[in-house]
Amino acid sequence: MMMMTMMMTMTTMIQSIVADLAPSERRGKLFGLIGSVEAVGGLVGAFIATAIAEETIASIRGWRLCLGVVGFISVCFAFLLGTLMTEPAREGQRQARGQHNFKQHPQLLQQQQAAAAAAHGNKKGFDWETMRLPTFWLLVLQGVFGCIPWQAFGMYSTLWLELIGYTPLQVAFIGSAGRLAHTFSGIFAGVLGDWSHSRLPYHGRLLCAEASVLFGLIWMTIMLLLLPKDNANHIYLFAAIKVAFCLTATWTPNSTNRPMIADIVPTWARSSIFSIFVMAERVPSSFAGYFVSFLAESQFGYYKPDHVKGLSDAGRRANVVALSTALALMTSIPWILCMFTYSSMHLTYSRDVKRTAQRVAQYERGRYKKIVDVEAEDDDDDDDIAAGKCLLAKAEKVLE
């Protein structure tokens, strides 16, 4: 639990930094690249861990060695980040040259702080202005609906395939084929989202998400309800559908969700808002497995044996039908609701982006105006004054 908490903390910080590094029209590609690298790491890690988990190396169990190596690499990576990485310029760094002047003019410092507070409130807590935006809550709502199918199928896919008759090795092959496809879909989704955004600003990313959800719904329905399940002689057909599913149903995080959050959230609140978004969408979806088991057992006649091999052929086929039907319901209905939620954001996204841009520009105008006035009064370097005036002009242009 502690490991997962720390890993999720790192994830939200990385997403916040990526949002600071790139403009809106290029963020999808960067998010997609990170997603693809993450998928490659997960694929390699799962392969190595599976291979050595039951082995003993230097009197150490393989699974213990895996955890130790992951922890050691994580610490080394954190040290390298802190040493070598140049973090995007923050507000305190940008004001460093002008801050000494405020010491000589405390009344101007108080005015600037008042302007900042009026623009975006207290930065030490949650950014409540962002959490009042309709787009933010629609993104959370689509995440709740969209995560339910992934949680449901992820929990029961192995059991479902074994009930059909596939061996654990064959199940691993089908799953690995899907994970391999996922490594390519991340970067493709990011590039596709950026291209769509350039063609249809405020609508292109949402169209990508709607298409991805629709593709996922189609492939999952084919897999659960249409593929032959009488015997285990169709492994390559299942693997092909799983590859198609993972290539098309995984676009939404990198093409749409993360770039959109970066657009509607000010720089100073991105990390905390990213973490709230992840928590809000994943906690409700954690109950998906319970609802699948409830539907399968109480509504569709699933019989729970002590072991899969203890079932007769008729019992196995009945369980396959029951579990397939329950999974079909727990994937199709949430995805349909998810698609409608994305469609609703066509009405709110552009307005909320402009509202956030005005908030940021209002704050920047007040801040840079004070810096320019103080530096001009103190006869500071003309280059500093010109730079401040340039930034001030940009902020005022946004507010026009």
XYZ file of C-alpha atoms in Angstrom:
400
model
C 0.000 0.000 0.000
C 2.808 2.393 0.890
C 4.603 1.577 -2.367
C 1.486 2.284 -4.436
C 0.946 5.564 -2.588
C 4.459 6.759 -3.358
C 4.231 5.635 -6.985
C 0.957 7.508 -7.503
C 2.530 10.600 -5.930
C 5.337 10.403 -8.475
C 2.836 9.943 -11.308
C 0.893 13.113 -10.497
C 4.095 15.156 -10.167
C 5.371 13.912 -13.530
C 2.096 14.833 -15.199
C 2.255 18.299 -13.678
C 5.824 18.837 -14.898
C 4.962 17.657 -18.415
C 2.073 20.124 -18.500
C 4.519 22.921 -17.606
C 7.084 21.897 -20.223
C 4.924 21.966 -23.352
C 2.184 24.138 -24.855
C -1.318 22.774 -25.194
C -0.885 21.634 -28.795
C 2.106 19.386 -27.922
C 1.180 17.940 -24.544
C -0.562 14.871 -25.916
C 2.627 13.636 -27.572
C 4.623 13.986 -24.347
C 1.933 12.322 -22.250
C 1.735 9.534 -24.832
C 5.491 9.029 -24.831
C 5.496 8.681 -21.049
C 2.546 6.294 -21.234
C 4.284 4.111 -23.821
C 7.512 3.974 -21.820
C 5.496 3.097 -18.718
C 3.781 0.280 -20.629
C 7.144 -1.051 -21.848
C 8.470 -1.019 -18.295
C 5.402 -2.852 -17.049
C 5.729 -5.476 -19.784
C 9.427 -6.097 -19.124
C 8.936 -6.052 -15.358
C 6.060 -8.523 -15.499
C 8.091 -10.878 -17.690
C 11.160 -10.798 -15.420
C 9.126 -11.066 -12.213
C 7.175 -14.044 -13.553
C 10.364 -15.765 -14.660
C 12.253 -15.515 -11.364
C 9.493 -15.178 -8.748
C 9.745 -18.813 -7.639
C 13.527 -19.066 -8.036
C 16.115 -18.673 -5.276
C 19.093 -16.432 -6.045
C 21.898 -16.145 -3.476
C 19.561 -17.528 -0.778
C 16.971 -14.841 -1.611
C 13.555 -15.685 -2.997
C 13.012 -14.282 -6.455
C 9.970 -12.195 -5.591
C 11.833 -10.582 -2.687
C 14.746 -9.806 -4.979
C 12.380 -8.180 -7.493
C 10.921 -5.886 -4.845
C 14.386 -4.980 -3.580
C 15.686 -4.169 -7.057
C 12.641 -2.015 -7.821
C 13.099 -0.100 -4.568
C 16.824 0.429 -5.186
C 16.289 1.626 -8.749
C 13.535 3.981 -7.578
C 15.825 5.605 -5.001
C 18.614 5.971 -7.575
C 16.182 7.441 -10.086
C 14.905 9.973 -7.557
C 18.498 11.020 -6.816
C 19.242 11.453 -10.530
C 16.094 13.534 -11.004
C 16.992 15.810 -8.125
C 20.557 16.205 -9.402
C 20.245 16.422 -13.174
C 16.731 17.578 -13.989
C 16.050 21.267 -14.575
C 12.589 22.016 -13.255
C 10.397 24.522 -15.135
C 10.701 28.062 -13.806
C 8.351 28.709 -10.916
C 6.797 31.915 -9.785
C 9.279 32.470 -6.979
C 12.214 32.031 -9.359
C 10.731 34.429 -11.911
C 10.320 37.101 -9.242
C 13.784 36.702 -7.755
C 15.280 39.698 -9.569
C 12.500 42.021 -8.485
C 12.023 40.747 -4.960
C 14.853 42.795 -3.495
C 13.071 45.941 -4.665
C 9.944 44.974 -2.758
C 12.013 44.980 0.423
C 12.527 48.668 -0.167
C 8.834 49.152 -1.019
C 6.817 46.964 1.364
C 3.577 48.696 0.361
C 4.007 47.465 -3.220
C 4.662 43.943 -1.997
C 1.415 44.048 -0.038
C -0.444 45.284 -3.115
C 0.994 42.501 -5.247
C 0.087 39.856 -2.699
C -3.454 41.228 -2.538
C -3.722 41.088 -6.329
C -2.466 37.523 -6.356
C -4.926 36.515 -3.664
C -7.770 38.079 -5.593
C -6.717 36.290 -8.772
C -6.409 32.769 -7.447
C -6.829 32.676 -3.711
C -4.576 30.819 -1.300
C -2.221 28.554 -3.211
C -1.418 26.476 -0.155
C -4.750 24.648 -0.365
C -6.867 23.208 -3.130
C -7.633 25.428 -6.078
C -11.351 25.716 -5.454
C -11.919 27.830 -8.547
C -10.789 24.941 -10.740
C -12.979 22.509 -8.838
C -15.989 24.685 -9.645
C -15.475 24.254 -13.386
C -18.040 21.957 -15.054
C -15.356 20.415 -17.272
C -13.380 19.205 -14.263
C -16.334 17.322 -12.797
C -17.325 15.944 -16.177
C -13.775 14.610 -16.523
C -14.061 13.013 -13.095
C -17.448 11.530 -13.997
C -16.186 10.036 -17.246
C -13.262 8.603 -15.293
C -15.617 6.888 -12.859
C -17.623 5.378 -15.714
C -14.587 4.683 -17.885
C -12.549 2.889 -15.217
C -15.320 0.451 -14.266
C -14.965 -1.732 -17.411
C -11.181 -1.871 -17.068
C -11.405 -2.876 -13.416
C -14.128 -5.436 -14.073
C -12.459 -7.139 -17.020
C -9.016 -6.882 -15.428
C -10.190 -8.781 -12.346
C -12.010 -11.577 -14.176
C -10.297 -11.927 -17.566
C -7.925 -14.674 -16.370
C -10.721 -16.722 -14.777
C -12.923 -16.178 -17.827
C -10.271 -17.454 -20.244
C -9.461 -20.443 -18.031
C -13.155 -21.342 -17.869
C -13.189 -21.412 -21.660
C -10.359 -23.937 -21.468
C -7.155 -22.014 -22.067
C -4.089 -22.959 -20.033
C -2.302 -20.406 -17.835
C 0.464 -20.164 -20.452
C -2.075 -19.428 -23.187
C -3.800 -16.869 -20.977
C -0.425 -15.201 -20.403
C 0.166 -15.132 -24.167
C -3.158 -13.382 -24.813
C -2.498 -10.874 -22.036
C 1.059 -10.204 -23.223
C -0.182 -9.560 -26.757
C -2.517 -6.900 -25.396
C 0.173 -5.300 -23.234
C 2.554 -5.208 -26.201
C -0.070 -3.400 -28.268
C -0.564 -0.966 -25.404
C 3.083 0.091 -25.642
C 2.439 1.456 -29.137
C -0.983 2.949 -28.507
C 0.257 5.512 -25.973
C 2.441 7.567 -28.297
C -0.041 7.134 -31.166
C -2.885 8.405 -28.990
C -0.878 11.449 -27.927
C 0.025 12.382 -31.503
C -3.552 11.776 -32.652
C -4.907 13.985 -29.884
C -2.517 16.832 -30.752
C -3.381 16.567 -34.448
C -7.105 16.559 -33.712
C -6.705 19.549 -31.399
C -4.874 21.484 -34.133
C -7.669 20.742 -36.608
C -10.628 21.236 -34.270
C -9.624 23.228 -31.167
C -11.719 22.382 -28.096
C -13.429 19.520 -29.941
C -10.722 17.354 -31.533
C -9.513 15.755 -28.309
C -13.073 14.969 -27.266
C -13.767 13.314 -30.618
C -10.677 11.128 -30.097
C -11.997 10.067 -26.702
C -15.456 9.299 -28.056
C -13.955 7.204 -30.861
C -11.729 5.331 -28.399
C -14.623 4.496 -26.077
C -16.706 3.349 -29.044
C -13.893 1.114 -30.325
C -13.431 -0.363 -26.862
C -17.133 -1.085 -26.575
C -17.203 -2.807 -29.977
C -14.117 -4.985 -29.431
C -15.143 -5.952 -25.900
C -18.635 -6.934 -27.057
C -17.151 -9.075 -29.822
C -14.788 -10.751 -27.378
C -17.368 -11.442 -24.689
C -20.434 -12.333 -26.732
C -19.468 -13.268 -30.298
C -16.184 -15.195 -30.234
C -16.516 -19.014 -30.034
C -16.123 -20.328 -26.480
C -17.005 -24.015 -26.832
C -13.335 -24.996 -26.856
C -9.864 -23.507 -26.531
C -8.890 -23.752 -30.204
C -9.118 -20.053 -31.037
C -6.226 -18.579 -29.096
C -4.936 -16.466 -31.994
C -8.398 -15.060 -32.629
C -8.690 -14.011 -28.977
C -5.173 -12.545 -29.087
C -5.982 -10.574 -32.258
C -9.127 -9.080 -30.728
C -7.206 -8.247 -27.550
C -4.526 -6.489 -29.623
C -7.160 -4.502 -31.527
C -8.826 -3.601 -28.230
C -5.602 -2.376 -26.615
C -4.602 -0.424 -29.723
C -7.836 1.573 -29.847
C -9.494 1.573 -26.415
C -6.519 3.142 -24.609
C -6.398 6.576 -26.232
C -8.318 8.622 -23.677
C -5.657 9.280 -20.979
C -2.982 10.631 -23.325
C -5.046 12.102 -26.146
C -7.725 13.750 -24.038
C -7.858 13.559 -20.243
C -4.392 14.724 -19.213
C -4.049 17.492 -21.836
C -7.526 18.778 -20.989
C -6.780 18.901 -17.262
C -3.582 20.810 -18.018
C -5.636 23.300 -20.046
C -8.240 24.055 -17.387
C -5.936 24.081 -14.335
C -3.503 26.930 -13.521
C 0.176 26.076 -13.223
C 0.228 26.495 -9.457
C -2.472 23.844 -8.862
C -1.795 21.140 -11.445
C -0.140 18.546 -9.231
C -2.870 18.644 -6.568
C -5.687 18.660 -9.142
C -4.126 15.723 -11.000
C -4.045 13.762 -7.734
C -7.672 14.631 -6.919
C -8.714 13.552 -10.408
C -6.956 10.180 -10.141
C -8.412 9.498 -6.690
C -11.940 10.547 -7.626
C -12.104 8.360 -10.729
C -10.491 5.225 -9.298
C -12.059 4.859 -5.876
C -15.648 4.251 -7.095
C -14.452 1.894 -9.844
C -12.809 -0.355 -7.246
C -16.268 -1.809 -6.544
C -16.632 -3.064 -10.127
C -15.445 -6.564 -9.256
C -18.111 -6.966 -6.601
C -20.890 -6.050 -9.022
C -19.585 -8.502 -11.631
C -19.616 -11.345 -9.111
C -23.056 -10.324 -7.833
C -24.573 -10.280 -11.319
C -22.906 -13.506 -12.396
C -23.934 -15.490 -9.306
C -27.340 -14.061 -8.406
C -28.716 -13.138 -11.829
C -27.087 -15.411 -14.401
C -26.545 -18.663 -12.512
C -22.781 -18.723 -12.086
C -21.721 -21.670 -9.920
C -18.626 -21.127 -7.803
C -16.584 -24.356 -7.644
C -13.539 -25.036 -5.506
C -11.432 -25.240 -8.662
C -12.005 -24.636 -12.367
C -10.957 -28.210 -13.202
C -13.700 -29.562 -10.928
C -16.446 -28.396 -13.295
C -18.180 -30.619 -15.819
C -18.292 -29.474 -19.440
C -21.909 -28.371 -19.067
C -21.151 -26.509 -15.839
C -18.130 -24.859 -17.417
C -20.140 -23.661 -20.422
C -22.888 -22.329 -18.139
C -20.318 -20.430 -16.083
C -18.726 -18.997 -19.230
C -22.102 -17.689 -20.392
C -22.932 -16.254 -16.953
C -19.583 -14.524 -16.530
C -19.576 -13.267 -20.132
C -23.026 -11.734 -19.691
C -22.116 -10.083 -16.394
C -18.909 -8.667 -17.866
C -20.758 -7.450 -20.943
C -23.183 -5.492 -18.765
C -20.435 -4.069 -16.541
C -18.467 -2.880 -19.569
C -21.084 -1.718 -22.059
C -23.307 0.354 -19.756
C -20.461 2.346 -18.102
C -18.798 2.966 -21.468
C -22.044 4.275 -22.968
C -22.398 6.660 -20.009
C -18.738 7.606 -20.411
C -19.304 8.484 -24.063
C -22.273 10.705 -23.204
C -20.138 12.448 -20.581
C -17.429 13.206 -23.130
C -20.091 14.545 -25.492
C -21.291 16.943 -22.780
C -17.834 18.495 -22.564
C -18.207 19.925 -26.078
C -20.412 22.537 -24.388
C -18.104 23.412 -21.472
C -14.464 22.829 -22.445
C -13.729 25.994 -24.444
C -15.490 28.228 -21.921
C -13.567 26.759 -18.984
C -10.210 27.014 -20.789
C -10.825 30.698 -21.462
C -11.951 31.260 -17.878
C -8.725 29.728 -16.548
C -6.622 31.731 -19.020
C -8.271 34.927 -17.785
C -7.564 33.996 -14.161
C -3.902 33.421 -14.930
C -3.639 36.572 -17.045
C -5.298 38.664 -14.343
C -2.782 37.476 -11.813
C 0.176 37.873 -14.187
C -0.878 41.396 -15.157
C -0.977 42.513 -11.548
C 2.320 40.833 -10.737
C 4.312 42.069 -13.726
C 2.892 45.576 -13.475
C 4.234 45.887 -9.932
C 7.628 44.539 -11.003
C 7.856 46.957 -13.959
C 6.838 49.937 -11.817
C 9.365 49.155 -9.076
C 12.247 48.429 -11.462
C 11.529 51.614 -13.419
C 11.463 53.638 -10.196
C 14.800 52.168 -9.106
C 16.393 52.698 -12.563
C 17.130 48.990 -12.954
C 18.517 47.438 -16.118
C 16.540 48.413 -19.224
C 16.480 44.770 -20.339
C 14.643 43.770 -17.162
C 12.106 46.540 -17.662
C 11.572 45.568 -21.303
C 11.097 41.908 -20.373
C 8.586 42.810 -17.713
C 6.674 45.053 -20.119
C 6.595 42.259 -22.699
C 5.110 39.815 -20.194
C 2.672 42.469 -19.023
C 1.533 43.063 -22.608
C 0.936 39.349 -23.114
C -1.199 39.159 -19.990
C -3.230 42.201 -21.018
C -3.769 40.750 -24.492
C -5.340 37.639 -22.983
C -7.704 39.779 -20.941
C -8.882 41.789 -23.954
